């Protein structure tokens, strides 16, 4: 026991006890004893510093070192080596410089062992000048010195320089080892420099290093990054021994090149051959599925992962959550939320932000807000996400409040923040607020507005009905107005029935994006509303002549685990008969409640054939009917549409929501509509 030890042990005995304590992992006791030595010698100091570094207490190691230096104790080579390691772990550049000059002061200039450690330390601290100085001070340079300098450049993002050092090493007659190769190959991958990669591959073959599994896996990855998937496969197949890393490399290679089927074949082969799947393997497959749009598959693989006994980690969660936002699969998203709660992942800022986004995209603004509120730490991305969520749902006031709160709390807004706030202002017709936010960007936050912000401002002015002002704004903006800017003006011209400005905007759009059918449809609708039938027909004709095709309208809804799609006049659903019966019955009740079908078909973003069909078979209306028939006791339904919701359907759904007594959420290509009690959250303006 420490308390039983006499206080004035002779130094050699103290050291013996210190070592015993350290051996049993008792750093605290060792330190107590050390502090009792009146004049500790270098050796006992080194022992303790080394222990601190090795057991993961680099700060303590440095602190102790500073205390010794203050007492003018002269460090030996081993003490310095330990301190250098501590600095390497801490990546503290100021301390690193101090230690670097101590190495020189105490006469170790040119020492290969210490020199290599210093190069590595300066590399981790991203202090390239220091690394270069040490490197050139070395009389003799071995493969570690060269490799460390090469890694140093790579860590500082100077990839070409790293490659140059690697080549110079060869010219200097130093032979690369597997560590050098594994650090230079990723450089070729990142630079997508196939020639350099082939050069390294040639070296590998010449020196018979192809058997090294790290080198071969890095080669697979290099060829995949350079889009030489066949070469990657060749290297992979020629490997005599493969570990999980090599399998993961080829898996990622296929997914990255969009070869989804081959990637999956590889994944199955991996499982059949009994390869131990690690986190990187599962996450590569799940991320690969999401990247390739196979969202359902991503969710299934996540379930398989759990069945295999591996728990999804943070990376899995952040990879799979976008699958739920893409499918608008609220149920899957909620399951993941539950999982995150059970496994205490909710303090992970990236995963939780993905959750906030998922709920917003699924139409659940309230849940999105609740998750955001519980986040203990909120960074700019988290704030941007919740502001965008409010804007998307037409809650411009909310978006503004959040923005001011963010600024007040000292979180730095960025360019995306302003896009999100301005978007909220335009959807809620907060014109003056929008203008003041726009001008505050530069004056208060030193952010130069870009093309997107200018377009948002045109939208703010246009939706607010200030069309002339919007047009002037476009003409005076310092950058070339984008299609988004003109499109915002054109859209507003339809709502405010402004034929002249509509024509100007449309003509500019026909030049900028001649293949976008939406512009033709909008201009045609503007003419129809003004009863300029001939002009409307001409626009239609010119659209046909130019071969511009209209995207067909499509709506979808999730019932239980399945997503059901609807197109106009759809009769392919197994409940089609019930759907039409329901809509017929609803039609009568709606008329009694005062609904008049909009035969003027002004606000329709649809093509001619679709319009000529009866109004009540539009895809969004079919999807709403199907969802209501499959309510299963829920009080709200959620429908998604790829195009803008049609004006008549918008009106009809308000009535349906009131008659059935449910909340109906429709997300169209622009925004969310929350229908409740005969009204919509967009206040009939979108
Ligand atoms: Zn409709
Ligand atoms: Zn609406």
XYZ file of C-alpha atoms and ligand atoms in Angstrom:
688
model
C 0.000 0.000 0.000
C 1.140 3.444 -0.852
C 0.317 4.874 2.566
C 2.533 2.332 4.200
C 5.594 3.278 2.173
C 8.122 5.497 3.881
C 8.232 8.967 2.408
C 11.959 9.142 1.896
C 12.740 6.077 -0.202
C 16.101 6.052 -1.965
C 15.664 6.858 -5.691
C 16.456 3.386 -6.977
C 13.797 1.864 -4.688
C 11.221 4.477 -5.675
C 11.811 3.656 -9.294
C 11.359 -0.017 -8.558
C 7.971 0.645 -6.949
C 6.959 3.032 -9.718
C 7.669 0.355 -12.279
C 5.683 -2.199 -10.275
C 2.680 0.113 -10.126
C 2.916 0.918 -13.822
C 3.175 -2.743 -14.594
C -0.181 -3.335 -12.874
C -1.648 -0.336 -14.720
C -1.881 1.890 -11.638
C -0.751 5.206 -13.068
C -2.163 7.215 -10.195
C -0.132 5.445 -7.498
C 2.991 5.579 -9.648
C 2.569 9.330 -9.956
C 1.994 9.778 -6.219
C 5.221 8.022 -5.519
C 7.057 9.928 -8.216
C 5.928 13.234 -6.731
C 7.515 12.251 -3.420
C 10.986 11.987 -4.944
C 12.774 15.253 -4.111
C 15.098 15.196 -7.118
C 13.767 12.733 -9.702
C 16.342 11.556 -12.207
C 15.848 11.393 -15.948
C 15.253 7.709 -15.969
C 12.227 7.704 -13.672
C 10.795 10.668 -15.583
C 11.112 8.848 -18.854
C 9.436 5.774 -17.431
C 6.444 7.822 -16.332
C 6.180 9.956 -19.492
C 6.327 6.826 -21.563
C 3.563 5.225 -19.513
C 1.329 8.276 -19.913
C 1.817 8.293 -23.680
C 1.268 4.588 -24.084
C -1.837 4.432 -21.940
C -3.518 7.251 -23.803
C -2.776 10.276 -21.600
C -0.682 12.408 -23.962
C -1.667 15.642 -22.188
C -0.336 14.376 -18.856
C 2.841 13.220 -20.576
C 3.398 16.709 -21.974
C 2.538 18.369 -18.682
C 5.066 16.287 -16.825
C 7.652 17.015 -19.496
C 7.058 20.767 -19.157
C 7.472 20.534 -15.383
C 10.809 18.818 -15.838
C 11.970 21.331 -18.378
C 11.051 24.114 -15.969
C 13.342 22.450 -13.448
C 16.114 22.293 -16.056
C 16.212 18.519 -16.154
C 17.870 17.433 -19.358
C 15.776 14.917 -21.328
C 17.409 11.914 -22.944
C 16.598 10.396 -26.307
C 13.899 8.092 -24.956
C 12.121 10.823 -23.045
C 12.097 12.958 -26.178
C 10.791 10.057 -28.232
C 7.894 9.587 -25.812
C 7.067 13.282 -25.862
C 7.183 13.343 -29.651
C 4.693 10.475 -29.689
C 2.440 12.356 -27.283
C 2.526 15.428 -29.577
C 1.761 13.199 -32.551
C -1.374 11.930 -30.821
C -2.455 15.406 -29.698
C -1.689 17.080 -33.038
C -0.727 20.178 -31.076
C 1.464 22.178 -33.436
C 2.714 24.685 -30.833
C 3.895 21.926 -28.508
C 5.310 20.037 -31.495
C 7.493 23.013 -32.413
C 8.761 23.283 -28.810
C 9.688 19.622 -28.701
C 11.258 19.881 -32.141
C 13.616 22.622 -30.973
C 14.406 20.681 -27.790
C 15.584 17.795 -29.941
C 18.053 20.148 -31.628
C 19.051 21.869 -28.375
C 19.977 18.608 -26.681
C 22.145 17.497 -29.560
C 20.041 15.000 -31.421
C 20.154 16.744 -34.775
C 20.528 14.130 -37.512
C 19.412 11.243 -35.298
C 17.522 8.929 -37.653
C 15.261 7.398 -35.055
C 14.172 10.720 -33.525
C 14.175 12.417 -36.926
C 11.678 9.945 -38.366
C 9.441 10.380 -35.340
C 9.601 14.178 -35.747
C 8.646 14.002 -39.457
C 5.674 11.857 -38.543
C 4.719 14.277 -35.724
C 4.904 17.375 -37.932
C 2.899 15.534 -40.580
C 0.076 14.777 -38.149
C 0.172 18.432 -37.019
C 0.055 19.471 -40.664
C 3.230 21.513 -40.270
C 4.946 20.739 -43.541
C 7.850 23.185 -43.103
C 8.947 21.482 -39.901
C 8.829 18.062 -41.507
C 10.867 19.268 -44.485
C 13.546 20.816 -42.222
C 13.970 17.638 -40.217
C 14.025 15.537 -43.377
C 16.811 17.572 -44.950
C 18.793 17.551 -41.692
C 19.054 13.765 -41.841
C 22.379 12.566 -43.238
C 21.085 9.063 -43.673
C 17.464 8.615 -44.765
C 15.774 5.259 -44.633
C 12.475 4.037 -46.073
C 10.632 5.275 -42.969
C 11.972 8.825 -43.401
C 10.846 8.915 -47.024
C 7.476 7.318 -46.344
C 6.828 9.672 -43.425
C 7.561 12.727 -45.571
C 5.325 11.358 -48.317
C 2.465 10.803 -45.805
C 3.097 14.259 -44.416
C 2.377 15.863 -47.798
C -0.676 13.650 -48.235
C -2.047 14.658 -44.836
C -1.621 18.302 -45.794
C -3.608 17.652 -48.965
C -0.530 18.157 -51.197
C -1.108 14.923 -53.086
C 1.110 15.656 -56.088
C 4.004 16.524 -53.773
C 3.482 13.225 -51.953
C 3.722 11.385 -55.240
C 6.900 13.298 -56.104
C 8.540 12.287 -52.803
C 7.632 8.662 -53.504
C 9.321 8.823 -56.907
C 12.401 10.578 -55.493
C 12.766 7.810 -52.960
C 13.114 5.298 -55.795
C 15.649 7.525 -57.568
C 17.587 7.783 -54.311
C 17.937 4.017 -54.285
C 15.644 3.410 -51.318
C 13.213 0.563 -51.918
C 9.589 1.144 -50.985
C 8.045 -1.234 -48.469
C 4.408 -2.231 -48.069
C 3.758 0.761 -45.818
C 5.044 3.199 -48.460
C 2.934 1.481 -51.101
C -0.198 1.503 -48.961
C 0.246 5.219 -48.412
C 1.004 6.170 -51.998
C -1.711 4.074 -53.672
C -4.575 5.978 -52.012
C -2.931 9.140 -53.380
C -3.300 7.760 -56.922
C -6.923 6.876 -56.061
C -7.702 10.355 -54.841
C -5.962 12.007 -57.793
C -7.616 9.476 -60.120
C -4.149 9.310 -61.702
C -4.189 6.006 -63.553
C -0.668 6.396 -64.956
C 0.863 6.919 -61.543
C -1.202 4.014 -60.236
C 0.060 1.737 -63.001
C 3.614 2.836 -62.259
C 3.169 1.755 -58.633
C 1.520 -1.475 -59.762
C 4.562 -2.169 -61.975
C 6.829 -1.676 -58.973
C 4.693 -4.077 -56.937
C 4.978 -6.798 -59.601
C 8.726 -6.278 -60.143
C 9.446 -6.577 -56.451
C 7.118 -9.509 -55.871
C 4.934 -7.633 -53.392
C 1.616 -8.649 -54.911
C 1.118 -11.190 -52.155
C 0.794 -8.442 -49.560
C -2.903 -8.160 -48.837
C -2.752 -4.460 -47.883
C -0.967 -3.556 -51.082
C -3.333 -5.605 -53.255
C -6.444 -4.179 -51.610
C -5.076 -0.677 -52.167
C -4.486 -1.592 -55.824
C -8.113 -2.740 -56.190
C -9.260 0.534 -54.695
C -6.918 2.545 -56.950
C -8.180 0.908 -60.154
C -11.789 1.331 -59.034
C -11.245 5.045 -58.352
C -9.688 5.438 -61.791
C -12.819 3.778 -63.219
C -10.847 0.732 -64.395
C -13.221 -1.750 -62.891
C -11.940 -4.684 -65.013
C -8.396 -4.097 -63.799
C -9.673 -3.888 -60.229
C -11.406 -7.208 -60.698
C -8.282 -8.753 -62.231
C -6.116 -7.749 -59.278
C -8.769 -8.990 -56.897
C -9.145 -12.381 -58.587
C -5.378 -12.898 -58.747
C -4.953 -12.466 -55.018
C -4.028 -15.773 -53.366
C -5.275 -14.667 -50.010
C -7.996 -12.105 -49.371
C -9.111 -10.549 -46.145
C -12.306 -8.658 -45.455
C -10.610 -5.407 -46.456
C -9.917 -6.756 -49.962
C -13.512 -7.915 -50.320
C -14.780 -4.557 -49.133
C -12.540 -2.831 -51.669
C -14.031 -4.731 -54.628
C -17.545 -4.317 -53.214
C -17.118 -0.563 -52.928
C -15.550 -0.547 -56.390
C -18.654 -2.031 -57.990
C -21.108 0.121 -56.068
C -19.064 3.228 -56.801
C -19.161 2.458 -60.518
C -22.920 1.979 -60.433
C -22.587 -1.754 -61.142
C -25.189 -2.682 -58.625
C -25.813 -6.278 -59.789
C -22.138 -7.206 -59.861
C -21.674 -5.674 -56.423
C -24.496 -7.791 -55.125
C -23.104 -10.948 -56.715
C -19.833 -10.165 -54.969
C -21.630 -9.641 -51.669
C -23.357 -13.025 -51.988
C -20.080 -14.687 -52.902
C -18.525 -13.139 -49.845
C -21.217 -14.645 -47.665
C -21.040 -18.049 -49.385
C -17.288 -18.215 -48.930
C -17.712 -17.536 -45.263
C -15.822 -14.231 -45.240
C -16.268 -12.488 -41.929
C -18.375 -9.402 -42.633
C -17.317 -6.364 -40.651
C -18.975 -2.995 -40.208
C -17.295 -1.630 -43.304
C -18.748 -4.490 -45.401
C -22.330 -4.016 -44.220
C -22.109 -0.247 -44.434
C -20.631 -0.462 -47.936
C -23.595 -2.560 -49.086
C -26.217 -0.413 -47.354
C -24.657 2.832 -48.567
C -24.261 1.319 -52.038
C -27.949 0.387 -52.187
C -29.016 3.907 -51.215
C -26.585 5.476 -53.715
C -27.992 3.312 -56.492
C -31.569 4.146 -55.595
C -32.343 0.678 -54.159
C -33.892 2.000 -51.009
C -36.073 -0.988 -50.161
C -33.028 -3.230 -50.486
C -31.067 -0.968 -48.145
C -33.682 -1.419 -45.445
C -33.743 -5.196 -45.960
C -29.955 -5.465 -45.714
C -30.059 -3.491 -42.478
C -32.456 -6.083 -41.075
C -30.169 -8.904 -42.290
C -27.240 -7.184 -40.637
C -29.069 -7.216 -37.303
C -30.069 -10.865 -37.766
C -26.413 -11.748 -38.323
C -25.747 -10.444 -34.836
C -24.216 -7.082 -35.759
C -25.791 -3.938 -34.471
C -26.059 -1.037 -36.906
C -23.640 1.697 -35.882
C -23.721 5.425 -36.483
C -22.452 5.086 -40.023
C -25.114 2.485 -40.812
C -27.803 4.775 -39.438
C -26.677 7.817 -41.407
C -26.448 5.677 -44.562
C -29.857 4.077 -44.216
C -31.874 7.114 -43.078
C -31.787 8.775 -46.512
C -33.395 5.573 -47.791
C -36.430 6.410 -45.694
C -36.620 9.994 -46.878
C -36.328 8.820 -50.441
C -39.095 6.254 -50.179
C -41.045 8.634 -48.013
C -41.157 5.578 -45.818
C -42.187 7.001 -42.478
C -42.599 3.592 -40.853
C -39.002 2.577 -41.629
C -37.796 5.959 -40.423
C -39.670 5.604 -37.139
C -38.163 2.164 -36.594
C -34.699 3.625 -37.040
C -35.566 6.432 -34.644
C -36.562 3.830 -32.048
C -33.353 1.957 -32.683
C -31.286 5.120 -32.270
C -33.040 5.833 -28.979
C -32.442 2.322 -27.635
C -28.779 2.417 -28.584
C -28.133 5.989 -27.426
C -27.241 7.256 -30.869
C -29.294 10.385 -30.413
C -26.302 12.398 -29.248
C -24.654 11.874 -32.624
C -25.192 15.148 -34.435
C -24.961 13.773 -37.995
C -27.334 10.875 -37.383
C -29.836 13.048 -35.532
C -29.766 15.732 -38.216
C -30.548 12.998 -40.765
C -33.515 12.097 -38.551
C -34.760 15.717 -38.497
C -34.531 15.762 -42.291
C -36.251 12.371 -42.650
C -39.298 13.461 -40.615
C -39.576 16.716 -42.545
C -39.372 14.947 -45.898
C -41.984 12.435 -44.758
C -44.361 15.310 -44.008
C -44.038 15.171 -40.216
C -42.864 18.687 -39.401
C -43.924 18.359 -35.768
C -41.817 15.228 -35.196
C -38.958 16.857 -37.041
C -39.156 19.814 -34.663
C -39.334 17.586 -31.614
C -36.164 15.705 -32.584
C -34.397 18.997 -33.288
C -35.356 20.353 -29.856
C -33.836 17.361 -28.077
C -30.470 17.738 -29.803
C -27.955 18.712 -27.118
C -25.606 20.240 -29.684
C -26.797 21.955 -32.838
C -24.395 22.959 -35.578
C -25.024 25.046 -38.682
C -26.135 21.998 -40.684
C -28.688 21.026 -38.035
C -30.097 24.582 -37.971
C -30.185 24.711 -41.770
C -32.111 21.448 -41.820
C -34.843 22.596 -39.455
C -35.125 26.003 -41.165
C -35.467 24.294 -44.555
C -38.035 21.904 -43.063
C -40.185 24.814 -41.871
C -39.861 26.572 -45.236
C -40.766 23.406 -47.162
C -43.928 23.109 -45.082
C -44.926 26.692 -45.769
C -44.103 27.963 -42.297
C -42.119 31.064 -43.235
C -42.664 32.764 -39.860
C -41.258 29.693 -38.158
C -38.245 29.674 -40.462
C -37.562 33.342 -39.654
C -37.882 32.783 -35.899
C -35.479 29.857 -36.087
C -33.022 31.917 -38.107
C -32.986 34.773 -35.599
C -32.612 32.305 -32.737
C -29.687 30.647 -34.492
C -27.898 33.958 -34.955
C -28.639 34.981 -31.361
C -27.112 31.744 -30.067
C -23.946 32.541 -31.988
C -24.213 29.759 -34.575
C -22.656 30.997 -37.797
C -25.156 30.978 -40.701
C -23.780 29.973 -44.089
C -24.918 30.320 -47.665
C -27.366 27.396 -47.348
C -28.985 29.009 -44.299
C -29.975 32.034 -46.365
C -31.364 29.931 -49.193
C -33.535 28.140 -46.616
C -34.805 31.330 -44.938
C -35.510 33.101 -48.234
C -37.377 30.027 -49.458
C -39.584 30.261 -46.345
C -40.193 33.976 -46.937
C -41.309 33.353 -50.508
C -43.716 30.546 -49.641
C -45.316 32.592 -46.873
C -45.310 35.866 -48.787
C -43.085 37.635 -46.255
C -41.769 40.114 -48.800
C -40.308 42.854 -46.592
C -38.740 40.301 -44.251
C -37.221 38.557 -47.272
C -35.728 41.772 -48.612
C -34.192 42.668 -45.270
C -32.715 39.162 -44.848
C -31.255 39.331 -48.348
C -29.498 42.632 -47.755
C -28.278 41.548 -44.306
C -26.322 38.697 -45.888
C -23.499 40.916 -46.978
C -23.687 43.682 -44.404
C -24.184 41.599 -41.231
C -22.783 38.203 -42.158
C -20.186 38.895 -44.851
C -21.710 36.317 -47.193
C -21.808 37.221 -50.876
C -25.217 36.262 -52.369
C -24.907 33.680 -55.153
C -27.140 32.768 -58.056
C -29.437 30.747 -55.816
C -30.032 33.640 -53.419
C -30.819 35.997 -56.287
C -33.341 33.479 -57.638
C -34.907 33.154 -54.190
C -35.276 36.929 -54.038
C -37.037 36.960 -57.415
C -39.355 34.309 -55.984
C -39.987 36.351 -52.817
C -40.944 39.435 -54.843
C -42.922 37.484 -57.460
C -44.996 35.441 -55.036
C -45.677 38.616 -53.100
C -47.302 39.967 -56.251
C -44.616 42.598 -56.841
C -43.997 41.388 -60.391
C -42.639 44.633 -61.854
C -40.191 44.925 -58.969
C -39.143 41.294 -59.506
C -38.515 41.984 -63.176
C -36.430 45.058 -62.338
C -34.501 42.996 -59.786
C -33.671 40.417 -62.469
C -32.495 43.107 -64.862
C -30.299 44.749 -62.248
C -28.724 41.684 -60.650
C -24.920 41.598 -61.018
C -24.842 37.993 -62.223
C -26.491 36.282 -65.194
C -30.086 35.450 -64.137
C -30.562 31.679 -63.929
C -33.457 29.570 -65.162
C -34.658 29.417 -61.554
C -34.968 33.226 -61.437
C -36.944 33.490 -64.663
C -38.973 30.402 -63.672
C -40.010 32.059 -60.407
C -41.241 35.100 -62.327
C -43.079 32.952 -64.871
C -44.802 30.911 -62.147
C -46.018 34.076 -60.455
C -47.237 35.492 -63.762
C -49.565 32.511 -63.966
C -50.968 33.136 -60.511
C -51.298 36.920 -60.990
C -52.410 36.520 -64.613
C -49.734 38.826 -66.039
C -49.503 37.997 -69.752
C -46.807 40.527 -70.766
C -44.211 39.652 -68.177
C -45.102 35.988 -68.547
C -44.193 36.132 -72.217
C -40.883 37.871 -71.516
C -39.928 35.321 -68.854
C -41.015 32.364 -70.981
C -39.029 33.520 -74.005
C -35.882 33.783 -71.890
C -36.558 30.313 -70.488
C -37.070 28.788 -73.945
C -33.495 29.907 -74.681
C -31.906 28.820 -71.395
C -33.625 25.452 -71.016
C -35.310 24.562 -74.325
C -36.148 21.038 -73.181
C -38.142 21.878 -70.065
C -41.823 21.145 -70.785
C -42.952 23.011 -67.651
C -42.217 26.427 -69.201
C -44.392 25.710 -72.247
C -47.226 24.456 -70.058
C -47.024 27.518 -67.803
C -47.077 30.008 -70.669
C -49.933 28.147 -72.301
C -51.883 28.278 -69.023
C -51.247 32.019 -68.739
C -52.738 32.496 -72.216
C -55.709 30.257 -71.393
C -56.453 32.260 -68.255
C -56.462 35.456 -70.310
C -58.657 33.673 -72.859
C -55.959 34.072 -75.557
C -56.903 30.731 -77.082
C -54.931 31.125 -80.294
C -51.671 31.987 -78.507
C -52.162 29.098 -76.119
C -52.573 26.680 -78.992
C -49.439 28.086 -80.660
C -47.359 27.432 -77.561
C -48.656 23.860 -77.464
C -47.795 23.424 -81.116
C -44.290 24.829 -80.757
C -43.743 22.465 -77.831
C -44.780 19.504 -79.972
C -42.706 20.736 -82.937
C -39.612 20.966 -80.798
C -40.212 17.460 -79.531
C -40.427 18.535 -75.881
C -42.190 15.833 -73.881
C -44.260 16.385 -70.793
C -43.380 14.334 -67.730
C -46.467 12.276 -66.831
C -48.024 13.114 -63.478
C -47.661 10.429 -60.860
C -48.672 10.166 -57.199
C -47.797 7.601 -54.575
C -48.756 6.650 -51.089
C -47.453 4.157 -48.584
C -49.899 1.728 -47.015
C -48.390 -0.662 -44.490
C -45.011 -1.542 -45.986
C -45.818 -1.067 -49.617
C -45.685 1.996 -51.823
C -48.643 2.272 -54.245
C -48.283 4.337 -57.406
C -51.059 6.053 -59.344
C -51.202 7.755 -62.732
C -54.124 9.666 -64.210
C -57.178 7.426 -64.793
C -55.356 4.522 -63.175
C -57.341 1.289 -62.907
C -54.474 -1.079 -62.194
C -54.758 -0.932 -58.409
C -56.435 -3.941 -56.797
C -58.906 -1.591 -55.098
C -59.646 0.527 -58.175
C -63.385 -0.209 -58.133
C -63.653 0.899 -54.501
C -61.571 4.000 -55.224
C -63.873 5.227 -57.995
C -66.994 4.363 -55.962
C -65.569 6.351 -53.061
C -64.784 9.358 -55.288
C -68.273 9.268 -56.829
C -69.887 9.204 -53.429
C -67.518 11.929 -52.247
C -68.375 14.004 -55.333
C -72.026 14.175 -54.340
C -71.254 15.098 -50.749
C -68.773 17.736 -51.937
C -71.354 19.366 -54.199
C -73.805 19.517 -51.309
C -71.080 21.216 -49.290
C -70.595 23.847 -51.993
C -67.795 22.462 -54.175
C -67.736 23.560 -57.817
C -65.430 21.746 -60.225
C -62.910 24.153 -61.756
C -63.778 23.737 -65.413
C -61.616 26.691 -66.309
C -58.659 24.363 -65.720
C -56.447 27.377 -65.306
C -54.139 26.337 -62.574
C -53.299 22.985 -64.024
C -49.768 21.910 -64.603
C -50.909 19.079 -66.833
C -51.007 18.391 -70.520
C -53.963 18.555 -72.814
C -55.006 14.899 -72.740
C -54.896 14.800 -69.004
C -57.103 17.864 -68.835
C -59.715 16.456 -71.112
C -60.226 13.538 -68.800
C -62.716 14.025 -66.064
C -61.162 16.021 -63.257
C -61.794 13.425 -60.607
C -59.380 10.794 -61.861
C -56.145 12.742 -61.376
C -53.380 10.712 -59.786
C -53.312 12.736 -56.550
C -57.034 12.264 -56.036
C -56.836 8.520 -56.637
C -53.958 8.249 -54.165
C -55.850 10.258 -51.534
C -58.931 8.037 -51.960
C -56.850 4.860 -51.699
C -55.113 6.150 -48.575
C -58.442 7.020 -46.910
C -59.850 3.574 -47.737
C -56.803 2.090 -45.990
C -56.678 4.384 -42.984
C -56.600 1.573 -40.376
C -57.553 3.912 -37.581
C -54.973 6.589 -38.354
C -56.062 10.206 -38.454
C -53.894 11.437 -41.297
C -52.790 10.391 -44.785
C -49.686 11.341 -46.696
C -49.581 11.536 -50.495
C -46.666 12.464 -52.754
C -46.784 13.822 -56.287
C -43.936 14.335 -58.756
C -45.462 17.476 -60.316
C -47.290 20.449 -58.911
C -50.705 19.629 -57.441
C -53.594 20.549 -59.765
C -55.819 23.458 -58.807
C -59.072 21.563 -58.910
C -57.669 18.645 -56.921
C -56.327 21.140 -54.374
C -59.848 22.467 -53.938
C -61.448 18.997 -53.864
C -58.985 17.662 -51.268
C -59.897 20.534 -48.940
C -63.515 19.325 -49.047
C -62.541 15.672 -48.666
C -60.436 16.463 -45.591
C -63.411 18.177 -43.978
C -66.051 15.588 -44.934
C -63.994 12.565 -43.879
C -62.523 14.371 -40.877
C -58.890 13.503 -41.550
C -55.745 15.472 -42.076
C -54.379 15.061 -45.602
C -50.777 15.960 -46.396
C -49.794 16.261 -50.039
C -46.194 16.881 -50.992
C -45.937 18.061 -54.565
C -42.842 19.043 -56.527
C -42.671 22.389 -54.763
C -43.881 22.109 -51.205
C -46.091 20.449 -48.593
C -49.828 21.081 -48.409
C -51.491 20.287 -45.074
C -55.264 19.966 -45.619
C -57.433 20.174 -42.520
C -61.033 21.243 -41.827
C -61.633 22.487 -45.356
C -58.496 24.641 -45.621
C -54.899 24.218 -46.733
C -51.740 25.426 -45.004
C -50.606 27.119 -48.228
C -53.634 29.413 -48.035
C -54.390 28.508 -51.679
C -51.195 30.062 -52.838
C -48.375 28.030 -54.252
Zn -56.647 17.438 -60.511
Zn -52.225 23.931 -50.544
